């Protein structure tokens, strides 16, 4: 297994991988080819893909606004799970965040995604009980949750 930086060329393979994974929160704007390319342009050194058998088997999108780091869409092909691939992707993203001077990294997971939450807990991403997650849409998006 090899971990490399994710680039625009990986988009179609990565999107197919996301569609094959339960628990992903996808939408038609941010996860379109244009949306992902925009994210990669802003965060060229912190997104990674895992390759094995000449194909993409895992992905992590990490980015920062200069203060916090945020992780999105961590996924591993179901046939390649429980072998440490996601852990290696998180390690790569956290090292990359550290290299650009970020002190803390956050992420959101659907509450009903029990295995996803167990994974993040195991890796030391603790749940905050003192915060309320709030947001407001600027553009209407169509959700395509897997
Ligand atoms: C969550 C996910 C990324 C884990 O990928 P993975 O490569 O299998 O993870 P790892 O092998 O690195 O697992 C590391 C640890 O996480 C925990 N873990 C992983 N998968 C788990 C599961 N299905 N249930 C409970 N704990 C799990 C285990 O403690 C594991 O350590 P162990 O193997 O020593 O027991 C993968 O299952 C996935 O793609 N799920 C669908 C998408 C998703 O839910 N993403 C996360 C939310 S955004």
mmCIF file with all atom_site columns, C-alpha atoms and ligand atoms in Angstrom:
data_model
loop_
_atom_site.group_PDB
_atom_site.id
_atom_site.type_symbol
_atom_site.label_atom_id
_atom_site.label_alt_id
_atom_site.label_comp_id
_atom_site.label_asym_id
_atom_site.label_entity_id
_atom_site.label_seq_id
_atom_site.pdbx_PDB_ins_code
_atom_site.Cartn_x
_atom_site.Cartn_y
_atom_site.Cartn_z
_atom_site.occupancy
_atom_site.B_iso_or_equiv
_atom_site.pdbx_formal_charge
_atom_site.auth_seq_id
_atom_site.auth_comp_id
_atom_site.auth_asym_id
_atom_site.auth_atom_id
_atom_site.pdbx_PDB_model_num
ATOM   1   C CA  . UNK A 1 1   ? 0.000   0.000  0.000   1.00 0.00 ? 1   UNK A CA  1
ATOM   2   C CA  . UNK A 1 2   ? 1.271   3.450  -0.897  1.00 0.00 ? 2   UNK A CA  1
ATOM   3   C CA  . UNK A 1 3   ? 0.040   6.822  0.335   1.00 0.00 ? 3   UNK A CA  1
ATOM   4   C CA  . UNK A 1 4   ? 0.399   9.700  -2.117  1.00 0.00 ? 4   UNK A CA  1
ATOM   5   C CA  . UNK A 1 5   ? -0.906  13.254 -2.299  1.00 0.00 ? 5   UNK A CA  1
ATOM   6   C CA  . UNK A 1 6   ? -4.351  13.407 -3.846  1.00 0.00 ? 6   UNK A CA  1
ATOM   7   C CA  . UNK A 1 7   ? -4.537  15.381 -7.108  1.00 0.00 ? 7   UNK A CA  1
ATOM   8   C CA  . UNK A 1 8   ? -7.292  16.380 -9.521  1.00 0.00 ? 8   UNK A CA  1
ATOM   9   C CA  . UNK A 1 9   ? -6.558  13.305 -11.648 1.00 0.00 ? 9   UNK A CA  1
ATOM   10  C CA  . UNK A 1 10  ? -7.826  11.058 -8.843  1.00 0.00 ? 10  UNK A CA  1
ATOM   11  C CA  . UNK A 1 11  ? -11.286 12.636 -8.750  1.00 0.00 ? 11  UNK A CA  1
ATOM   12  C CA  . UNK A 1 12  ? -13.329 10.029 -10.624 1.00 0.00 ? 12  UNK A CA  1
ATOM   13  C CA  . UNK A 1 13  ? -11.745 7.068  -8.792  1.00 0.00 ? 13  UNK A CA  1
ATOM   14  C CA  . UNK A 1 14  ? -12.150 8.817  -5.445  1.00 0.00 ? 14  UNK A CA  1
ATOM   15  C CA  . UNK A 1 15  ? -15.783 9.774  -6.116  1.00 0.00 ? 15  UNK A CA  1
ATOM   16  C CA  . UNK A 1 16  ? -16.569 6.175  -7.057  1.00 0.00 ? 16  UNK A CA  1
ATOM   17  C CA  . UNK A 1 17  ? -14.945 5.063  -3.794  1.00 0.00 ? 17  UNK A CA  1
ATOM   18  C CA  . UNK A 1 18  ? -17.068 7.515  -1.780  1.00 0.00 ? 18  UNK A CA  1
ATOM   19  C CA  . UNK A 1 19  ? -20.226 6.237  -3.458  1.00 0.00 ? 19  UNK A CA  1
ATOM   20  C CA  . UNK A 1 20  ? -19.315 2.682  -2.454  1.00 0.00 ? 20  UNK A CA  1
ATOM   21  C CA  . UNK A 1 21  ? -18.973 3.614  1.247   1.00 0.00 ? 21  UNK A CA  1
ATOM   22  C CA  . UNK A 1 22  ? -21.871 3.861  3.681   1.00 0.00 ? 22  UNK A CA  1
ATOM   23  C CA  . UNK A 1 23  ? -21.773 6.910  5.933   1.00 0.00 ? 23  UNK A CA  1
ATOM   24  C CA  . UNK A 1 24  ? -20.491 9.535  3.507   1.00 0.00 ? 24  UNK A CA  1
ATOM   25  C CA  . UNK A 1 25  ? -22.300 12.870 3.420   1.00 0.00 ? 25  UNK A CA  1
ATOM   26  C CA  . UNK A 1 26  ? -21.946 13.960 -0.199  1.00 0.00 ? 26  UNK A CA  1
ATOM   27  C CA  . UNK A 1 27  ? -23.598 16.868 -1.997  1.00 0.00 ? 27  UNK A CA  1
ATOM   28  C CA  . UNK A 1 28  ? -23.842 18.104 -5.567  1.00 0.00 ? 28  UNK A CA  1
ATOM   29  C CA  . UNK A 1 29  ? -21.777 21.289 -5.029  1.00 0.00 ? 29  UNK A CA  1
ATOM   30  C CA  . UNK A 1 30  ? -18.813 20.611 -2.741  1.00 0.00 ? 30  UNK A CA  1
ATOM   31  C CA  . UNK A 1 31  ? -18.315 17.082 -4.049  1.00 0.00 ? 31  UNK A CA  1
ATOM   32  C CA  . UNK A 1 32  ? -18.616 17.885 -7.755  1.00 0.00 ? 32  UNK A CA  1
ATOM   33  C CA  . UNK A 1 33  ? -15.373 17.739 -9.738  1.00 0.00 ? 33  UNK A CA  1
ATOM   34  C CA  . UNK A 1 34  ? -15.247 21.544 -9.622  1.00 0.00 ? 34  UNK A CA  1
ATOM   35  C CA  . UNK A 1 35  ? -15.850 21.605 -5.863  1.00 0.00 ? 35  UNK A CA  1
ATOM   36  C CA  . UNK A 1 36  ? -13.171 19.037 -5.088  1.00 0.00 ? 36  UNK A CA  1
ATOM   37  C CA  . UNK A 1 37  ? -10.666 20.696 -7.455  1.00 0.00 ? 37  UNK A CA  1
ATOM   38  C CA  . UNK A 1 38  ? -11.238 23.971 -5.643  1.00 0.00 ? 38  UNK A CA  1
ATOM   39  C CA  . UNK A 1 39  ? -10.545 22.297 -2.302  1.00 0.00 ? 39  UNK A CA  1
ATOM   40  C CA  . UNK A 1 40  ? -7.375  20.659 -3.680  1.00 0.00 ? 40  UNK A CA  1
ATOM   41  C CA  . UNK A 1 41  ? -6.143  23.983 -5.065  1.00 0.00 ? 41  UNK A CA  1
ATOM   42  C CA  . UNK A 1 42  ? -6.523  25.595 -1.640  1.00 0.00 ? 42  UNK A CA  1
ATOM   43  C CA  . UNK A 1 43  ? -5.112  22.570 0.204   1.00 0.00 ? 43  UNK A CA  1
ATOM   44  C CA  . UNK A 1 44  ? -2.552  21.008 -2.147  1.00 0.00 ? 44  UNK A CA  1
ATOM   45  C CA  . UNK A 1 45  ? -0.380  19.368 0.523   1.00 0.00 ? 45  UNK A CA  1
ATOM   46  C CA  . UNK A 1 46  ? -2.879  17.885 2.962   1.00 0.00 ? 46  UNK A CA  1
ATOM   47  C CA  . UNK A 1 47  ? -5.136  15.529 0.946   1.00 0.00 ? 47  UNK A CA  1
ATOM   48  C CA  . UNK A 1 48  ? -4.047  11.934 0.376   1.00 0.00 ? 48  UNK A CA  1
ATOM   49  C CA  . UNK A 1 49  ? -4.996  8.806  -1.511  1.00 0.00 ? 49  UNK A CA  1
ATOM   50  C CA  . UNK A 1 50  ? -3.999  5.233  -0.655  1.00 0.00 ? 50  UNK A CA  1
ATOM   51  C CA  . UNK A 1 51  ? -3.061  3.028  -3.600  1.00 0.00 ? 51  UNK A CA  1
ATOM   52  C CA  . UNK A 1 52  ? -2.930  -0.736 -3.703  1.00 0.00 ? 52  UNK A CA  1
ATOM   53  C CA  . UNK A 1 53  ? -3.258  -3.176 -6.607  1.00 0.00 ? 53  UNK A CA  1
ATOM   54  C CA  . UNK A 1 54  ? -2.862  -0.172 -8.952  1.00 0.00 ? 54  UNK A CA  1
ATOM   55  C CA  . UNK A 1 55  ? -6.043  1.443  -7.735  1.00 0.00 ? 55  UNK A CA  1
ATOM   56  C CA  . UNK A 1 56  ? -7.264  4.000  -5.229  1.00 0.00 ? 56  UNK A CA  1
ATOM   57  C CA  . UNK A 1 57  ? -8.384  2.098  -2.103  1.00 0.00 ? 57  UNK A CA  1
ATOM   58  C CA  . UNK A 1 58  ? -8.564  4.958  0.394   1.00 0.00 ? 58  UNK A CA  1
ATOM   59  C CA  . UNK A 1 59  ? -8.813  8.719  0.630   1.00 0.00 ? 59  UNK A CA  1
ATOM   60  C CA  . UNK A 1 60  ? -8.694  11.588 3.121   1.00 0.00 ? 60  UNK A CA  1
ATOM   61  C CA  . UNK A 1 61  ? -9.416  15.238 2.421   1.00 0.00 ? 61  UNK A CA  1
ATOM   62  C CA  . UNK A 1 62  ? -7.833  17.578 4.942   1.00 0.00 ? 62  UNK A CA  1
ATOM   63  C CA  . UNK A 1 63  ? -7.718  21.328 4.696   1.00 0.00 ? 63  UNK A CA  1
ATOM   64  C CA  . UNK A 1 64  ? -7.196  24.379 6.815   1.00 0.00 ? 64  UNK A CA  1
ATOM   65  C CA  . UNK A 1 65  ? -8.332  27.977 7.052   1.00 0.00 ? 65  UNK A CA  1
ATOM   66  C CA  . UNK A 1 66  ? -5.000  28.925 8.638   1.00 0.00 ? 66  UNK A CA  1
ATOM   67  C CA  . UNK A 1 67  ? -6.282  28.372 12.181  1.00 0.00 ? 67  UNK A CA  1
ATOM   68  C CA  . UNK A 1 68  ? -7.954  24.943 12.449  1.00 0.00 ? 68  UNK A CA  1
ATOM   69  C CA  . UNK A 1 69  ? -7.514  21.914 10.301  1.00 0.00 ? 69  UNK A CA  1
ATOM   70  C CA  . UNK A 1 70  ? -10.604 20.046 9.102   1.00 0.00 ? 70  UNK A CA  1
ATOM   71  C CA  . UNK A 1 71  ? -10.872 16.493 7.850   1.00 0.00 ? 71  UNK A CA  1
ATOM   72  C CA  . UNK A 1 72  ? -13.535 15.397 5.365   1.00 0.00 ? 72  UNK A CA  1
ATOM   73  C CA  . UNK A 1 73  ? -14.579 12.228 3.583   1.00 0.00 ? 73  UNK A CA  1
ATOM   74  C CA  . UNK A 1 74  ? -12.159 9.681  5.014   1.00 0.00 ? 74  UNK A CA  1
ATOM   75  C CA  . UNK A 1 75  ? -12.992 6.394  3.316   1.00 0.00 ? 75  UNK A CA  1
ATOM   76  C CA  . UNK A 1 76  ? -11.476 3.013  2.572   1.00 0.00 ? 76  UNK A CA  1
ATOM   77  C CA  . UNK A 1 77  ? -12.712 0.519  -0.014  1.00 0.00 ? 77  UNK A CA  1
ATOM   78  C CA  . UNK A 1 78  ? -14.756 -2.080 1.948   1.00 0.00 ? 78  UNK A CA  1
ATOM   79  C CA  . UNK A 1 79  ? -12.523 -4.898 0.654   1.00 0.00 ? 79  UNK A CA  1
ATOM   80  C CA  . UNK A 1 80  ? -9.406  -3.249 2.118   1.00 0.00 ? 80  UNK A CA  1
ATOM   81  C CA  . UNK A 1 81  ? -10.652 -2.309 5.583   1.00 0.00 ? 81  UNK A CA  1
ATOM   82  C CA  . UNK A 1 82  ? -9.271  -3.239 9.013   1.00 0.00 ? 82  UNK A CA  1
ATOM   83  C CA  . UNK A 1 83  ? -5.704  -3.230 7.752   1.00 0.00 ? 83  UNK A CA  1
ATOM   84  C CA  . UNK A 1 84  ? -4.637  0.172  9.003   1.00 0.00 ? 84  UNK A CA  1
ATOM   85  C CA  . UNK A 1 85  ? -5.137  2.054  5.735   1.00 0.00 ? 85  UNK A CA  1
ATOM   86  C CA  . UNK A 1 86  ? -7.360  4.769  7.229   1.00 0.00 ? 86  UNK A CA  1
ATOM   87  C CA  . UNK A 1 87  ? -4.989  5.119  10.171  1.00 0.00 ? 87  UNK A CA  1
ATOM   88  C CA  . UNK A 1 88  ? -2.098  5.662  7.739   1.00 0.00 ? 88  UNK A CA  1
ATOM   89  C CA  . UNK A 1 89  ? -4.151  8.263  5.843   1.00 0.00 ? 89  UNK A CA  1
ATOM   90  C CA  . UNK A 1 90  ? -4.981  10.121 9.068   1.00 0.00 ? 90  UNK A CA  1
ATOM   91  C CA  . UNK A 1 91  ? -1.300  10.023 10.099  1.00 0.00 ? 91  UNK A CA  1
ATOM   92  C CA  . UNK A 1 92  ? -0.309  11.508 6.727   1.00 0.00 ? 92  UNK A CA  1
ATOM   93  C CA  . UNK A 1 93  ? -2.932  14.261 7.019   1.00 0.00 ? 93  UNK A CA  1
ATOM   94  C CA  . UNK A 1 94  ? -2.004  15.090 10.628  1.00 0.00 ? 94  UNK A CA  1
ATOM   95  C CA  . UNK A 1 95  ? 1.725   15.259 9.776   1.00 0.00 ? 95  UNK A CA  1
ATOM   96  C CA  . UNK A 1 96  ? 0.930   17.516 6.823   1.00 0.00 ? 96  UNK A CA  1
ATOM   97  C CA  . UNK A 1 97  ? -1.191  19.765 9.058   1.00 0.00 ? 97  UNK A CA  1
ATOM   98  C CA  . UNK A 1 98  ? 1.590   19.975 11.608  1.00 0.00 ? 98  UNK A CA  1
ATOM   99  C CA  . UNK A 1 99  ? 4.023   20.924 8.842   1.00 0.00 ? 99  UNK A CA  1
ATOM   100 C CA  . UNK A 1 100 ? 1.899   23.930 7.888   1.00 0.00 ? 100 UNK A CA  1
ATOM   101 C CA  . UNK A 1 101 ? 1.608   25.096 11.495  1.00 0.00 ? 101 UNK A CA  1
ATOM   102 C CA  . UNK A 1 102 ? -1.892  23.925 12.401  1.00 0.00 ? 102 UNK A CA  1
ATOM   103 C CA  . UNK A 1 103 ? -2.411  23.182 16.110  1.00 0.00 ? 103 UNK A CA  1
ATOM   104 C CA  . UNK A 1 104 ? -5.757  21.362 16.181  1.00 0.00 ? 104 UNK A CA  1
ATOM   105 C CA  . UNK A 1 105 ? -7.820  19.359 13.701  1.00 0.00 ? 105 UNK A CA  1
ATOM   106 C CA  . UNK A 1 106 ? -11.605 18.847 13.783  1.00 0.00 ? 106 UNK A CA  1
ATOM   107 C CA  . UNK A 1 107 ? -14.160 16.829 11.878  1.00 0.00 ? 107 UNK A CA  1
ATOM   108 C CA  . UNK A 1 108 ? -17.836 15.913 11.925  1.00 0.00 ? 108 UNK A CA  1
ATOM   109 C CA  . UNK A 1 109 ? -19.320 12.427 11.695  1.00 0.00 ? 109 UNK A CA  1
ATOM   110 C CA  . UNK A 1 110 ? -22.991 11.469 11.430  1.00 0.00 ? 110 UNK A CA  1
ATOM   111 C CA  . UNK A 1 111 ? -24.099 10.396 14.903  1.00 0.00 ? 111 UNK A CA  1
ATOM   112 C CA  . UNK A 1 112 ? -25.626 7.223  13.441  1.00 0.00 ? 112 UNK A CA  1
ATOM   113 C CA  . UNK A 1 113 ? -22.287 6.209  11.875  1.00 0.00 ? 113 UNK A CA  1
ATOM   114 C CA  . UNK A 1 114 ? -21.249 3.976  14.770  1.00 0.00 ? 114 UNK A CA  1
ATOM   115 C CA  . UNK A 1 115 ? -18.231 2.373  13.107  1.00 0.00 ? 115 UNK A CA  1
ATOM   116 C CA  . UNK A 1 116 ? -17.019 5.760  11.858  1.00 0.00 ? 116 UNK A CA  1
ATOM   117 C CA  . UNK A 1 117 ? -17.303 7.178  15.373  1.00 0.00 ? 117 UNK A CA  1
ATOM   118 C CA  . UNK A 1 118 ? -15.517 4.162  16.851  1.00 0.00 ? 118 UNK A CA  1
ATOM   119 C CA  . UNK A 1 119 ? -12.723 4.644  14.336  1.00 0.00 ? 119 UNK A CA  1
ATOM   120 C CA  . UNK A 1 120 ? -12.240 8.330  15.214  1.00 0.00 ? 120 UNK A CA  1
ATOM   121 C CA  . UNK A 1 121 ? -12.458 7.605  18.947  1.00 0.00 ? 121 UNK A CA  1
ATOM   122 C CA  . UNK A 1 122 ? -9.733  4.959  18.621  1.00 0.00 ? 122 UNK A CA  1
ATOM   123 C CA  . UNK A 1 123 ? -7.517  7.509  16.892  1.00 0.00 ? 123 UNK A CA  1
ATOM   124 C CA  . UNK A 1 124 ? -7.972  10.015 19.727  1.00 0.00 ? 124 UNK A CA  1
ATOM   125 C CA  . UNK A 1 125 ? -10.497 12.364 18.097  1.00 0.00 ? 125 UNK A CA  1
ATOM   126 C CA  . UNK A 1 126 ? -12.644 12.998 21.161  1.00 0.00 ? 126 UNK A CA  1
ATOM   127 C CA  . UNK A 1 127 ? -16.260 14.146 21.153  1.00 0.00 ? 127 UNK A CA  1
ATOM   128 C CA  . UNK A 1 128 ? -16.999 17.715 22.355  1.00 0.00 ? 128 UNK A CA  1
ATOM   129 C CA  . UNK A 1 129 ? -20.082 17.910 24.557  1.00 0.00 ? 129 UNK A CA  1
ATOM   130 C CA  . UNK A 1 130 ? -19.752 21.618 25.270  1.00 0.00 ? 130 UNK A CA  1
ATOM   131 C CA  . UNK A 1 131 ? -20.310 22.785 21.681  1.00 0.00 ? 131 UNK A CA  1
ATOM   132 C CA  . UNK A 1 132 ? -23.295 23.005 19.321  1.00 0.00 ? 132 UNK A CA  1
ATOM   133 C CA  . UNK A 1 133 ? -22.474 22.565 15.656  1.00 0.00 ? 133 UNK A CA  1
ATOM   134 C CA  . UNK A 1 134 ? -24.234 25.318 13.689  1.00 0.00 ? 134 UNK A CA  1
ATOM   135 C CA  . UNK A 1 135 ? -24.221 26.249 10.025  1.00 0.00 ? 135 UNK A CA  1
ATOM   136 C CA  . UNK A 1 136 ? -26.188 28.180 7.423   1.00 0.00 ? 136 UNK A CA  1
ATOM   137 C CA  . UNK A 1 137 ? -26.345 27.501 3.693   1.00 0.00 ? 137 UNK A CA  1
ATOM   138 C CA  . UNK A 1 138 ? -25.335 30.193 1.209   1.00 0.00 ? 138 UNK A CA  1
ATOM   139 C CA  . UNK A 1 139 ? -26.230 28.097 -1.835  1.00 0.00 ? 139 UNK A CA  1
ATOM   140 C CA  . UNK A 1 140 ? -28.860 25.382 -1.807  1.00 0.00 ? 140 UNK A CA  1
ATOM   141 C CA  . UNK A 1 141 ? -27.278 21.972 -2.200  1.00 0.00 ? 141 UNK A CA  1
ATOM   142 C CA  . UNK A 1 142 ? -28.687 18.576 -2.992  1.00 0.00 ? 142 UNK A CA  1
ATOM   143 C CA  . UNK A 1 143 ? -27.502 15.956 -0.543  1.00 0.00 ? 143 UNK A CA  1
ATOM   144 C CA  . UNK A 1 144 ? -26.548 12.510 -1.694  1.00 0.00 ? 144 UNK A CA  1
ATOM   145 C CA  . UNK A 1 145 ? -25.826 10.656 1.549   1.00 0.00 ? 145 UNK A CA  1
ATOM   146 C CA  . UNK A 1 146 ? -24.600 7.089  1.151   1.00 0.00 ? 146 UNK A CA  1
HETATM 147 C C1  . LIG B 2 .   ? -14.004 4.209  9.056   1.00 0.00 ? 1   LIG B C1  1
HETATM 148 C C2  . LIG B 2 .   ? -13.051 3.683  7.975   1.00 0.00 ? 1   LIG B C2  1
HETATM 149 C C3  . LIG B 2 .   ? -12.448 4.876  7.219   1.00 0.00 ? 1   LIG B C3  1
HETATM 150 C C4  . LIG B 2 .   ? -11.931 2.874  8.674   1.00 0.00 ? 1   LIG B C4  1
HETATM 151 O O1  . LIG B 2 .   ? -11.017 2.406  7.682   1.00 0.00 ? 1   LIG B O1  1
HETATM 152 P P1  . LIG B 2 .   ? -9.981  1.222  7.989   1.00 0.00 ? 1   LIG B P1  1
HETATM 153 O O2  . LIG B 2 .   ? -8.875  1.312  7.011   1.00 0.00 ? 1   LIG B O2  1
HETATM 154 O O3  . LIG B 2 .   ? -10.711 -0.057 8.062   1.00 0.00 ? 1   LIG B O3  1
HETATM 155 O O4  . LIG B 2 .   ? -9.477  1.625  9.450   1.00 0.00 ? 1   LIG B O4  1
HETATM 156 P P2  . LIG B 2 .   ? -8.184  1.064  10.224  1.00 0.00 ? 1   LIG B P2  1
HETATM 157 O O5  . LIG B 2 .   ? -7.858  -0.310 9.747   1.00 0.00 ? 1   LIG B O5  1
HETATM 158 O O6  . LIG B 2 .   ? -7.096  2.075  10.155  1.00 0.00 ? 1   LIG B O6  1
HETATM 159 O O7  . LIG B 2 .   ? -8.780  0.977  11.718  1.00 0.00 ? 1   LIG B O7  1
HETATM 160 C C5  . LIG B 2 .   ? -8.187  1.588  12.841  1.00 0.00 ? 1   LIG B C5  1
HETATM 161 C C6  . LIG B 2 .   ? -9.035  1.325  14.070  1.00 0.00 ? 1   LIG B C6  1
HETATM 162 O O8  . LIG B 2 .   ? -10.320 1.940  13.938  1.00 0.00 ? 1   LIG B O8  1
HETATM 163 C C7  . LIG B 2 .   ? -11.325 1.093  14.538  1.00 0.00 ? 1   LIG B C7  1
HETATM 164 N N1  . LIG B 2 .   ? -12.279 0.656  13.512  1.00 0.00 ? 1   LIG B N1  1
HETATM 165 C C8  . LIG B 2 .   ? -12.077 0.600  12.174  1.00 0.00 ? 1   LIG B C8  1
HETATM 166 N N2  . LIG B 2 .   ? -13.176 0.142  11.555  1.00 0.00 ? 1   LIG B N2  1
HETATM 167 C C9  . LIG B 2 .   ? -14.083 -0.111 12.542  1.00 0.00 ? 1   LIG B C9  1
HETATM 168 C C10 . LIG B 2 .   ? -15.405 -0.621 12.544  1.00 0.00 ? 1   LIG B C10 1
HETATM 169 N N3  . LIG B 2 .   ? -16.038 -0.960 11.400  1.00 0.00 ? 1   LIG B N3  1
HETATM 170 N N4  . LIG B 2 .   ? -16.038 -0.754 13.727  1.00 0.00 ? 1   LIG B N4  1
HETATM 171 C C11 . LIG B 2 .   ? -15.419 -0.410 14.882  1.00 0.00 ? 1   LIG B C11 1
HETATM 172 N N5  . LIG B 2 .   ? -14.167 0.075  14.945  1.00 0.00 ? 1   LIG B N5  1
HETATM 173 C C12 . LIG B 2 .   ? -13.513 0.221  13.791  1.00 0.00 ? 1   LIG B C12 1
HETATM 174 C C13 . LIG B 2 .   ? -10.611 -0.115 15.115  1.00 0.00 ? 1   LIG B C13 1
HETATM 175 O O9  . LIG B 2 .   ? -10.347 0.172  16.474  1.00 0.00 ? 1   LIG B O9  1
HETATM 176 C C14 . LIG B 2 .   ? -9.333  -0.133 14.321  1.00 0.00 ? 1   LIG B C14 1
HETATM 177 O O10 . LIG B 2 .   ? -8.267  -0.670 15.039  1.00 0.00 ? 1   LIG B O10 1
HETATM 178 P P3  . LIG B 2 .   ? -8.038  -2.265 15.112  1.00 0.00 ? 1   LIG B P3  1
HETATM 179 O O11 . LIG B 2 .   ? -8.041  -2.753 13.676  1.00 0.00 ? 1   LIG B O11 1
HETATM 180 O O12 . LIG B 2 .   ? -6.728  -2.374 15.791  1.00 0.00 ? 1   LIG B O12 1
HETATM 181 O O13 . LIG B 2 .   ? -9.175  -2.816 15.879  1.00 0.00 ? 1   LIG B O13 1
HETATM 182 C C15 . LIG B 2 .   ? -13.788 2.741  6.983   1.00 0.00 ? 1   LIG B C15 1
HETATM 183 O O14 . LIG B 2 .   ? -14.497 1.775  7.714   1.00 0.00 ? 1   LIG B O14 1
HETATM 184 C C16 . LIG B 2 .   ? -14.739 3.448  6.064   1.00 0.00 ? 1   LIG B C16 1
HETATM 185 O O15 . LIG B 2 .   ? -14.371 3.855  4.944   1.00 0.00 ? 1   LIG B O15 1
HETATM 186 N N6  . LIG B 2 .   ? -16.015 3.617  6.477   1.00 0.00 ? 1   LIG B N6  1
HETATM 187 C C17 . LIG B 2 .   ? -17.015 4.280  5.645   1.00 0.00 ? 1   LIG B C17 1
HETATM 188 C C18 . LIG B 2 .   ? -16.820 5.778  5.592   1.00 0.00 ? 1   LIG B C18 1
HETATM 189 C C19 . LIG B 2 .   ? -16.778 6.381  6.993   1.00 0.00 ? 1   LIG B C19 1
HETATM 190 O O16 . LIG B 2 .   ? -17.602 6.068  7.836   1.00 0.00 ? 1   LIG B O16 1
HETATM 191 N N7  . LIG B 2 .   ? -15.789 7.271  7.207   1.00 0.00 ? 1   LIG B N7  1
HETATM 192 C C20 . LIG B 2 .   ? -15.575 7.880  8.526   1.00 0.00 ? 1   LIG B C20 1
HETATM 193 C C21 . LIG B 2 .   ? -16.536 8.943  8.853   1.00 0.00 ? 1   LIG B C21 1
HETATM 194 S S1  . LIG B 2 .   ? -16.279 10.388 7.901   1.00 0.00 ? 1   LIG B S1  1
#
